[in-house]
mmCIF file of C-alpha atoms in Angstrom:
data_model
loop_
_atom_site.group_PDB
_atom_site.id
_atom_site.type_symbol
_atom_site.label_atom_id
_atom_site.label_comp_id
_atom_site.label_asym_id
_atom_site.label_seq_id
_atom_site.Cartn_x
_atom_site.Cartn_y
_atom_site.Cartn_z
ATOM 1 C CA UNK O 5 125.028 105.189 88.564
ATOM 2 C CA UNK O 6 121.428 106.423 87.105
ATOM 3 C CA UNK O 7 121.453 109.779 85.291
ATOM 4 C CA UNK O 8 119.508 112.927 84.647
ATOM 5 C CA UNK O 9 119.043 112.493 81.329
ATOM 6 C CA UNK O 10 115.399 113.211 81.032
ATOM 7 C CA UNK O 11 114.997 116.469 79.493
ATOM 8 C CA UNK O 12 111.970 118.696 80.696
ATOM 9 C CA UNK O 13 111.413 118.057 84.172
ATOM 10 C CA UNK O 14 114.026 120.389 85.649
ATOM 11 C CA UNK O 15 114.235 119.683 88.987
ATOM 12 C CA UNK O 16 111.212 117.259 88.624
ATOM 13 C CA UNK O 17 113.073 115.003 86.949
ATOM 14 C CA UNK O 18 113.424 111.328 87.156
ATOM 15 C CA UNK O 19 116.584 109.195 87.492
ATOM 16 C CA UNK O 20 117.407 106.323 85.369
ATOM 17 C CA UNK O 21 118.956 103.246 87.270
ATOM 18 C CA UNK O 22 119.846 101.799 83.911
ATOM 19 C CA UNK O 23 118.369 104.078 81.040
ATOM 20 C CA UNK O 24 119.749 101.714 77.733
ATOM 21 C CA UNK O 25 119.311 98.600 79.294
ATOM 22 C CA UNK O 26 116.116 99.031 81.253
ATOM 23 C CA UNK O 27 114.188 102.144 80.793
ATOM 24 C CA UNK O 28 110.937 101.297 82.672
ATOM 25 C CA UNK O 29 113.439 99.914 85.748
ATOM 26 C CA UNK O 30 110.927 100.945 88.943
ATOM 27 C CA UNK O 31 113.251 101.959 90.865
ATOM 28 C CA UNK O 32 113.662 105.004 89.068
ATOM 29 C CA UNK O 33 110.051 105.839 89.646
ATOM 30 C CA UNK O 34 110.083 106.025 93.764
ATOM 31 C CA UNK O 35 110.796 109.370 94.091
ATOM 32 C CA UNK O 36 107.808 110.288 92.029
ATOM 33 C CA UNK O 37 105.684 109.545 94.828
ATOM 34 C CA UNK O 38 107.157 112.884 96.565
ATOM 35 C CA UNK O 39 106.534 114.747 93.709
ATOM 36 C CA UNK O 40 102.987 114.141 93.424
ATOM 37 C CA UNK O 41 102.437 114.885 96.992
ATOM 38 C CA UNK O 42 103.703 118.098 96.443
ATOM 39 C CA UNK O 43 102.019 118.702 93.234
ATOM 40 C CA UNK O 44 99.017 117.337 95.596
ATOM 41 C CA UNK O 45 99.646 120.488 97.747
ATOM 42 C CA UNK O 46 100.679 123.206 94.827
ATOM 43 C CA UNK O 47 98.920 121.737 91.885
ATOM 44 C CA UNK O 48 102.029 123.270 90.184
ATOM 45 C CA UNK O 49 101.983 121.457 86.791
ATOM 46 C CA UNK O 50 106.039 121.336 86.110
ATOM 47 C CA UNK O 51 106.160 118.836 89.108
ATOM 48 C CA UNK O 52 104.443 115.860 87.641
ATOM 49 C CA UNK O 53 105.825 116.894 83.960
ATOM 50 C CA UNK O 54 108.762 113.947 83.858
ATOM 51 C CA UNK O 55 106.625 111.901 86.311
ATOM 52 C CA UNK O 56 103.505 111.281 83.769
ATOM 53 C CA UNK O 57 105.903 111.220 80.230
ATOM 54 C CA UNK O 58 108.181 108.324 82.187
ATOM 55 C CA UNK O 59 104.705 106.580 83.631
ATOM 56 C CA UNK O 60 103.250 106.766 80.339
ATOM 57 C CA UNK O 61 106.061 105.178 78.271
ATOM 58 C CA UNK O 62 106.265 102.573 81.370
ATOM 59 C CA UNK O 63 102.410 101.539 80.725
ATOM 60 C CA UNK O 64 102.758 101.204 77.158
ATOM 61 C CA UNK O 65 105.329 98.917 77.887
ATOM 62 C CA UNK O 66 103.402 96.858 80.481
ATOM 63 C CA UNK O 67 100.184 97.021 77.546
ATOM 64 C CA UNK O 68 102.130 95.714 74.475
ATOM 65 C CA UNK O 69 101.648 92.911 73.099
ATOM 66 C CA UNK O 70 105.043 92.176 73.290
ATOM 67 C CA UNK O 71 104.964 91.743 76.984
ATOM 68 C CA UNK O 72 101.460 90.084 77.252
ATOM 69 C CA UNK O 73 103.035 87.698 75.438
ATOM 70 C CA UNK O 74 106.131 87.378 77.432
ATOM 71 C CA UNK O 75 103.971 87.468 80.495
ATOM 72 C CA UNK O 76 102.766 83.678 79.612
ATOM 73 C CA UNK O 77 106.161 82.981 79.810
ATOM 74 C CA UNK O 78 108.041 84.602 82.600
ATOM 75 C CA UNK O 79 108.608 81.779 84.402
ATOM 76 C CA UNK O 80 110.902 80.280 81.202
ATOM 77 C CA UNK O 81 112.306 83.298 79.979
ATOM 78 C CA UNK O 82 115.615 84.992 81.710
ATOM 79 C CA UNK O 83 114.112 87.237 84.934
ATOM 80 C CA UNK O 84 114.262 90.670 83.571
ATOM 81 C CA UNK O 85 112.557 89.723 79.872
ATOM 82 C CA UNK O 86 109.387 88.088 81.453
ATOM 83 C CA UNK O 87 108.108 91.209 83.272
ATOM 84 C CA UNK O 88 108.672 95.013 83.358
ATOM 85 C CA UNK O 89 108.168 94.721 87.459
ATOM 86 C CA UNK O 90 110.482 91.309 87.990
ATOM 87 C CA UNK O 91 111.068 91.496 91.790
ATOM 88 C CA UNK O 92 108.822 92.129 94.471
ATOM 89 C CA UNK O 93 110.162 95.311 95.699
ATOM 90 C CA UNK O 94 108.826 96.524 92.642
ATOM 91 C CA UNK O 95 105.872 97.088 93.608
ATOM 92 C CA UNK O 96 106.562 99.703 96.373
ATOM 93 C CA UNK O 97 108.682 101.647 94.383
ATOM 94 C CA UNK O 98 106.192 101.873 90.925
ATOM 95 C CA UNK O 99 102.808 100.715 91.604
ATOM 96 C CA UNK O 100 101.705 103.818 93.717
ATOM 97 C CA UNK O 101 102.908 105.851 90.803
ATOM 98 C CA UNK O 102 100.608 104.490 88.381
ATOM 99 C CA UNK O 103 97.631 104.369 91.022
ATOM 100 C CA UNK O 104 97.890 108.385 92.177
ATOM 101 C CA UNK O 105 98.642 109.266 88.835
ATOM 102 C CA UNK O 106 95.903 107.654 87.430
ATOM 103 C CA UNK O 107 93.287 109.396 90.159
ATOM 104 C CA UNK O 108 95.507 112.766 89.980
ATOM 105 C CA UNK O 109 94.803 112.886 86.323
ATOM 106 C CA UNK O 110 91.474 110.807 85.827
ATOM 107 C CA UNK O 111 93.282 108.999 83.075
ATOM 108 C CA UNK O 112 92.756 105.584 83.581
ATOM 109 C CA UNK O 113 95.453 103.664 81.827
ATOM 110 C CA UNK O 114 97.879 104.352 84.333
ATOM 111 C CA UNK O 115 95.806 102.312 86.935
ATOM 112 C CA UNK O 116 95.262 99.366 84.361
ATOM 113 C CA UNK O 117 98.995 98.936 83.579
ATOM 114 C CA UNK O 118 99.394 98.539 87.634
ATOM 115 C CA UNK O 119 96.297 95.848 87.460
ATOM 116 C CA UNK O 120 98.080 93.891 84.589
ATOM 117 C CA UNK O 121 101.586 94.248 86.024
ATOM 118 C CA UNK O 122 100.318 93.759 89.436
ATOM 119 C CA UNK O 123 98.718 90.335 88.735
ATOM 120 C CA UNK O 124 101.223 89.445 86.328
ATOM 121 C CA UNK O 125 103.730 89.164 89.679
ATOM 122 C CA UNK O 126 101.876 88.101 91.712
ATOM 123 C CA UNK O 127 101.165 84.785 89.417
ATOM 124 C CA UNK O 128 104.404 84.375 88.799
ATOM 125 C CA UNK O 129 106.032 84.885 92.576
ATOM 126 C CA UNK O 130 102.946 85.206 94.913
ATOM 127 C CA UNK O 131 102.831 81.729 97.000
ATOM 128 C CA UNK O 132 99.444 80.702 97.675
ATOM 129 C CA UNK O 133 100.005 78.165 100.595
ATOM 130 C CA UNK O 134 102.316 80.237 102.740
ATOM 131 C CA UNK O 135 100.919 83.996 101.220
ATOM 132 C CA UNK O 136 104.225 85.214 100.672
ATOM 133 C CA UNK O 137 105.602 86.802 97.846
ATOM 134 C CA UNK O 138 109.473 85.334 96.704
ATOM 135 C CA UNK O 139 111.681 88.328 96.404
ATOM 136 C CA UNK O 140 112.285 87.084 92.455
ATOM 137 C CA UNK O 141 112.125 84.018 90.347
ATOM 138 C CA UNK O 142 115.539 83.044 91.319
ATOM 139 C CA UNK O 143 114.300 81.923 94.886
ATOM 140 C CA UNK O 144 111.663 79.944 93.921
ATOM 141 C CA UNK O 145 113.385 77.064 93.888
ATOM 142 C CA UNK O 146 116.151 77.601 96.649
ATOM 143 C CA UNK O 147 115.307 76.432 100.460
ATOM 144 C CA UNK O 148 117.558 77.828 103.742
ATOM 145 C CA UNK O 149 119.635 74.864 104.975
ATOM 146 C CA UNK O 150 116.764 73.733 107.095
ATOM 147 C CA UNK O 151 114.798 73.372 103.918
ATOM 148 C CA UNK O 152 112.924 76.346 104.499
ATOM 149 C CA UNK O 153 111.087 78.181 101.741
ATOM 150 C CA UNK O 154 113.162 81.607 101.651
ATOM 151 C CA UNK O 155 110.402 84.961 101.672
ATOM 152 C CA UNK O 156 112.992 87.966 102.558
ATOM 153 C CA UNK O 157 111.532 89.885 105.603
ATOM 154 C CA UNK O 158 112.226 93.423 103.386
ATOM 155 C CA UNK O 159 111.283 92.028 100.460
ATOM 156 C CA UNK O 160 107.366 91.365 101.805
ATOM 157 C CA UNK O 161 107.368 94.668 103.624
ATOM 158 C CA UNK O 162 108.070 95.881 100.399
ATOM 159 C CA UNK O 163 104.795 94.688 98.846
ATOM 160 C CA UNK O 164 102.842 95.536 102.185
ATOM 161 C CA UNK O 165 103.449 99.222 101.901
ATOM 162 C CA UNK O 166 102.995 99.082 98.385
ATOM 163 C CA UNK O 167 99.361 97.653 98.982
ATOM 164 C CA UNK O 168 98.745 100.922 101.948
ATOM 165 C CA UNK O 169 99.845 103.015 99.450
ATOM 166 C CA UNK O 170 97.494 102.214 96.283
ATOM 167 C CA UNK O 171 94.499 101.225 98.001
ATOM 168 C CA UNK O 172 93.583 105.378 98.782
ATOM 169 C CA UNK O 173 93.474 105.865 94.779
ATOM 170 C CA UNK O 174 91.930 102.379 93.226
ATOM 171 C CA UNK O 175 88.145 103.524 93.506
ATOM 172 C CA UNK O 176 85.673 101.280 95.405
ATOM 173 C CA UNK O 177 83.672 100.822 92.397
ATOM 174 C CA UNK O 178 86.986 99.277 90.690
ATOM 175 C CA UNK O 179 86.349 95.258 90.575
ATOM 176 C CA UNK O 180 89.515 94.725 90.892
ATOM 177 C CA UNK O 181 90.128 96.305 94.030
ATOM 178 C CA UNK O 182 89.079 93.319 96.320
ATOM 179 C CA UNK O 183 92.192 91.668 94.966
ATOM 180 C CA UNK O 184 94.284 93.926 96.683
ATOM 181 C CA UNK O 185 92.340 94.071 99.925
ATOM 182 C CA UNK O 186 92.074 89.938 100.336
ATOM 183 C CA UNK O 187 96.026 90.300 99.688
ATOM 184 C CA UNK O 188 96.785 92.469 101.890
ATOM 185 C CA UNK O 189 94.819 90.333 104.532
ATOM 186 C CA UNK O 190 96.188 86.777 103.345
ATOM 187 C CA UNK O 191 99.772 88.453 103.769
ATOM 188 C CA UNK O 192 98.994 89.893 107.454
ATOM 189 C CA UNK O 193 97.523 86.653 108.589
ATOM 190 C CA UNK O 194 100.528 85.017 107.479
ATOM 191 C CA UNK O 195 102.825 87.653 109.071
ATOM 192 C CA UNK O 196 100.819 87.801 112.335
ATOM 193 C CA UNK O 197 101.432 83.868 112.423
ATOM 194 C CA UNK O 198 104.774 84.249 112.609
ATOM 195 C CA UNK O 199 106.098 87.608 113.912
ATOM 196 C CA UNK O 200 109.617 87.070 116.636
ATOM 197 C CA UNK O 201 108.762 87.313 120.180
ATOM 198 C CA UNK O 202 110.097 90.324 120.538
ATOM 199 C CA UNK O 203 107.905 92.253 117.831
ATOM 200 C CA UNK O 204 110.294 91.766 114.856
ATOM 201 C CA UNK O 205 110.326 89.635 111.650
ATOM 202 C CA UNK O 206 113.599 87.699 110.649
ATOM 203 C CA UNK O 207 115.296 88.665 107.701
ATOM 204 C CA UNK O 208 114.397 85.171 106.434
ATOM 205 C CA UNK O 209 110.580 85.079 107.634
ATOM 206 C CA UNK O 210 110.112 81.381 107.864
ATOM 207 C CA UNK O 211 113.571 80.798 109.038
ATOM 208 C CA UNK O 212 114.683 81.976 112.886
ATOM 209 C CA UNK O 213 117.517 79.719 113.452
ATOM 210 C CA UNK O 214 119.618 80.718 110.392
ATOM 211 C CA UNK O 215 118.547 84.213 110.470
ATOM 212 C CA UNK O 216 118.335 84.778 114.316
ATOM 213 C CA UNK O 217 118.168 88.235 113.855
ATOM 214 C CA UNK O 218 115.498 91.392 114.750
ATOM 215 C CA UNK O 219 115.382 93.346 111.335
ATOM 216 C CA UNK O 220 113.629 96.953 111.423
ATOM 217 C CA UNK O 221 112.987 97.861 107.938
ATOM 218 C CA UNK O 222 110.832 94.965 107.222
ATOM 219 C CA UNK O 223 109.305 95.422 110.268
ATOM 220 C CA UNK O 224 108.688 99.172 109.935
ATOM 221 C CA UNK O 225 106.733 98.531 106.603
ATOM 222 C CA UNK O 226 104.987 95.522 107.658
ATOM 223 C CA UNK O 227 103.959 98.011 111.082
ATOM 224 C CA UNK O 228 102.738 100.833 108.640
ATOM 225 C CA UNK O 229 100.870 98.584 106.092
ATOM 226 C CA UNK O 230 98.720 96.759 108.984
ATOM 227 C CA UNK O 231 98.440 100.153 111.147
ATOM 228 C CA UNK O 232 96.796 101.307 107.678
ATOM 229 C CA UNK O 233 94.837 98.854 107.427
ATOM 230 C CA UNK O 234 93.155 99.177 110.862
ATOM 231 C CA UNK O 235 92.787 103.237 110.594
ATOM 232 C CA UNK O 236 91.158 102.378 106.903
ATOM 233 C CA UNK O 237 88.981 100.009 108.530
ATOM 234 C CA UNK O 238 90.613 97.176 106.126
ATOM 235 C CA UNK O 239 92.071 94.798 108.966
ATOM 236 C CA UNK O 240 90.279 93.360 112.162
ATOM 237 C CA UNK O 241 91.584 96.145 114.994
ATOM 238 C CA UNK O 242 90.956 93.619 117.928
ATOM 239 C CA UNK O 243 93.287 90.678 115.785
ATOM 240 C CA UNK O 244 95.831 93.247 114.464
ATOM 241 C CA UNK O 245 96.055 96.078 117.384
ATOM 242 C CA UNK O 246 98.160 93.942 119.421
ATOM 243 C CA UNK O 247 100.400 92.772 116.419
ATOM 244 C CA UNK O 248 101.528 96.682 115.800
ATOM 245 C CA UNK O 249 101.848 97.642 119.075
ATOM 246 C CA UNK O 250 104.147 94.913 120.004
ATOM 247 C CA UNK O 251 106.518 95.705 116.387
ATOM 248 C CA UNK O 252 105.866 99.525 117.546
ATOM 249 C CA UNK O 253 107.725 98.726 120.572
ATOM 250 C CA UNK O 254 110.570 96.805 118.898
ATOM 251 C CA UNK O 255 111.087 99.971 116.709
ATOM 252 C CA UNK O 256 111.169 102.271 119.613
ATOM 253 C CA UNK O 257 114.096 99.432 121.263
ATOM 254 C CA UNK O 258 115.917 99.325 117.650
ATOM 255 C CA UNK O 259 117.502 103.475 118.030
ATOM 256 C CA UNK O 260 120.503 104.146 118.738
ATOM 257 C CA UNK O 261 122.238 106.173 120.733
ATOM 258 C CA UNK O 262 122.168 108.913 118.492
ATOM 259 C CA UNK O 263 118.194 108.738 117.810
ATOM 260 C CA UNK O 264 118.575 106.753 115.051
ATOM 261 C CA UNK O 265 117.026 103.415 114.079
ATOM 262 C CA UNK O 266 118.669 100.906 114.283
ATOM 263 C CA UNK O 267 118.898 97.316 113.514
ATOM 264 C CA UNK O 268 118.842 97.418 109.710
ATOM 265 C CA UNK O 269 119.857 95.162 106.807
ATOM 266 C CA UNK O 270 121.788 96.755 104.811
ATOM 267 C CA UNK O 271 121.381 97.071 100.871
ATOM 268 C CA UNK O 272 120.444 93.413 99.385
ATOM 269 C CA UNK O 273 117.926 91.450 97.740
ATOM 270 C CA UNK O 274 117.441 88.459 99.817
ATOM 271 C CA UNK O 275 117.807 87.517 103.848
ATOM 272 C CA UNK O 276 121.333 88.345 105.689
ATOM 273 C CA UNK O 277 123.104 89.601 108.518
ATOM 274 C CA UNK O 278 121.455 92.253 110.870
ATOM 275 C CA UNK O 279 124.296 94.496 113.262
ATOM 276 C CA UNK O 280 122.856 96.758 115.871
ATOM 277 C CA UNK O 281 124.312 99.737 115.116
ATOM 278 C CA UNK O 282 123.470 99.998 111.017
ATOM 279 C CA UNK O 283 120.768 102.605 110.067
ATOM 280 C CA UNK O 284 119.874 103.291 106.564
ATOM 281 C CA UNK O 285 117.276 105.837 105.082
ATOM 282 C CA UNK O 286 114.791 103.807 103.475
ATOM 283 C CA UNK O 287 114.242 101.699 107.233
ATOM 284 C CA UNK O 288 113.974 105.745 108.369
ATOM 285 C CA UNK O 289 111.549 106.239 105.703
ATOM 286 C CA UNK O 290 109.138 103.700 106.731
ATOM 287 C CA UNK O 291 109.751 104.171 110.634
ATOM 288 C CA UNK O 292 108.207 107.641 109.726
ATOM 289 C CA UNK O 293 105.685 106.338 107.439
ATOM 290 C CA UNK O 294 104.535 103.601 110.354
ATOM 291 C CA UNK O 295 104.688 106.815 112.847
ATOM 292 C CA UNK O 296 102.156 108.570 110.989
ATOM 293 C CA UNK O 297 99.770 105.291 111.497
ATOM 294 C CA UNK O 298 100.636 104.664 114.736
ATOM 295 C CA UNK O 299 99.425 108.200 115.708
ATOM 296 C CA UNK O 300 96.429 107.565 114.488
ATOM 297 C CA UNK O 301 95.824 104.790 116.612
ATOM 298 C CA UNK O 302 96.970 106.723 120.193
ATOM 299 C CA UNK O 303 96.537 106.009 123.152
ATOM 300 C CA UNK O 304 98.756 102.441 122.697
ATOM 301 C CA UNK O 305 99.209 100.218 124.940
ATOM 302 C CA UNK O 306 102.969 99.186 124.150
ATOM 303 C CA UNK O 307 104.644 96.581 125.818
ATOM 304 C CA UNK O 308 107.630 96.441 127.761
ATOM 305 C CA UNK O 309 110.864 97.492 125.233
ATOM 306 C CA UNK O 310 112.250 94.120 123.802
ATOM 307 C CA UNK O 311 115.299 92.667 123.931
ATOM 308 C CA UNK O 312 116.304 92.943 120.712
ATOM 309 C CA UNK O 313 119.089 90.419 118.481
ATOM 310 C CA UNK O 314 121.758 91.595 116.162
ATOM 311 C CA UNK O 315 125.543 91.141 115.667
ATOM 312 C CA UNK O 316 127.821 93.926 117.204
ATOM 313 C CA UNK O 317 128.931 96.574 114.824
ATOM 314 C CA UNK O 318 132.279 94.829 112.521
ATOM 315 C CA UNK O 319 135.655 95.757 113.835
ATOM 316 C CA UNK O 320 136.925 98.220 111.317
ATOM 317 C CA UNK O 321 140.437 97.712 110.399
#
């Protein structure tokens, strides 16, 4: 269970997931992005106190030699030696971090410790024929019983909203920023090319028949990165329009009863089950996030609600 060990940010203050064994872990660093919006709106100093002393150690981590070294190796050494960001996911939860920080405070070393950690990943788990990102180095190697590579749905989502959510704060005269727009295309293309029939991706995005299932979190992210990319004038509207409005929909078809969306994965790392009925927060999350987007682009023109796939809530004992 992470802690609040950190000792001046008051209510500002950061978790730790794991603070002996992995102090830089990004998860600890989501919630950051919520504090900077609101120091964005109060520019009240104490907000972004724990934020920039956590970010700070985290980019002299990602800057040592120590790592740049380990870098050249992370495909040889155990997973969580090789990087500071090992899994894909990663990227959501830290890289905006470094990026507002870096524009919030006009120091610039938060934004190069997300270029070199950014690239470092996306070397080691970015794959350039099917423009997917593996969820870690442990599923590089490992193939769904039709032989399938396996890209989790979530996973990819992950990195999609990640990519929407730097892009506002790496400046256009940054050369590096192109890297990060021609990604974020490659990884549309690819999702476009292979999005369900009824709007969704599959938990397991290459394979339908062992993962037969409409997942909404994935879905919700990829619909907010790509509806962000056509309001930012990033992706092809004409090519992309009728890709969001048709995973719109299948969000929309995914609540339940109650108003709440449906359809989720639960908590994981790689593809699995999908029942009807489960709704967690961070699908909510980016169902809001892809609402804000899909505003934007009003008046849609949804299609008819989807049948949608899942397995019926578990019998509980």
């Amino acid at each position: 269970m992470g802690s609040r060990s950190s000792p001046n940010g008051g209510p500002w203050t950061l978790f730790y997931v794991d603070q002996k064994n992995e102090p830089n872990h990004a998860d600890d660093m989501c919630s950051a992005q919520a504090f900077l919006d609101y120091y964005a709106e109060t520019k009240d100093p104490v907000a972004l106190v724990d934020t920039e002393r956590r970010t700070a150690l985290t980019t002299e981590r990602i800057l040592s030699q120590e790592m740049t070294d380990k870098a050249t190796r992370a495909a040889e050494l155990p997973q969580k030696e090789g990087l500071t960001w090992y899994w894909c996911d990663a990227l959501f939860m830290a890289a905006p971090v470094h990026a507002r920080l870096s524009a919030t405070t006009g120091d610039p070393k938060y934004l190069q410790a997300m270029h070199v950690e950014w690239t470092r990943i996306s070397d080691l788990l970015y794959d350039q024929d099917e423009h997917l990102f593996f969820r870690d180095k442990s599923f590089m190697e490992k193939k769904t019983k039709a032989g399938k590579k396996v890209f989790w749905a979530r996973g990819n989502g992950w990195v999609m909203g990640a990519l929407a959510r730097i892009l506002p704060y790496i400046p256009e005269s940054d050369q590096l920023r192109s890297r990060y727009v021609e990604q974020l295309k490659e990884i549309s293309a690819k999702l476009a090319s292979i999005q369900r029939p009824d709007g969704t991706w599959s938990p397991s995005l290459l394979d339908y028949e062992q993962f037969p299932y409409s997942e909404s979190s994935g879905t919700a992210l990829n619909t907010f990165a790509m509806a962000w990319g056509i309001n930012n004038g990033v992706l092809d509207e004409k090519t992309y329009r009728p890709v969001v409005e048709k995973a719109w929909a299948a969000l929309l078809a995914a609540r339940t009863e109650k108003g709440l969306l449906g359809y989720v994965q639960g908590v994981g790392a790689q593809p699995a089950k999908v029942h009807a009925d489960l709704t967690v927060g961070y699908a909510s999350g980016a169902f809001l996030m892809a609402a804000a987007q899909m505003a934007q682009l009003a008046p849609l023109n949804l299609p008819a609600s989807p049948s949608l796939n899942a397995l019926p809530a578990p019998e509980k004992n």
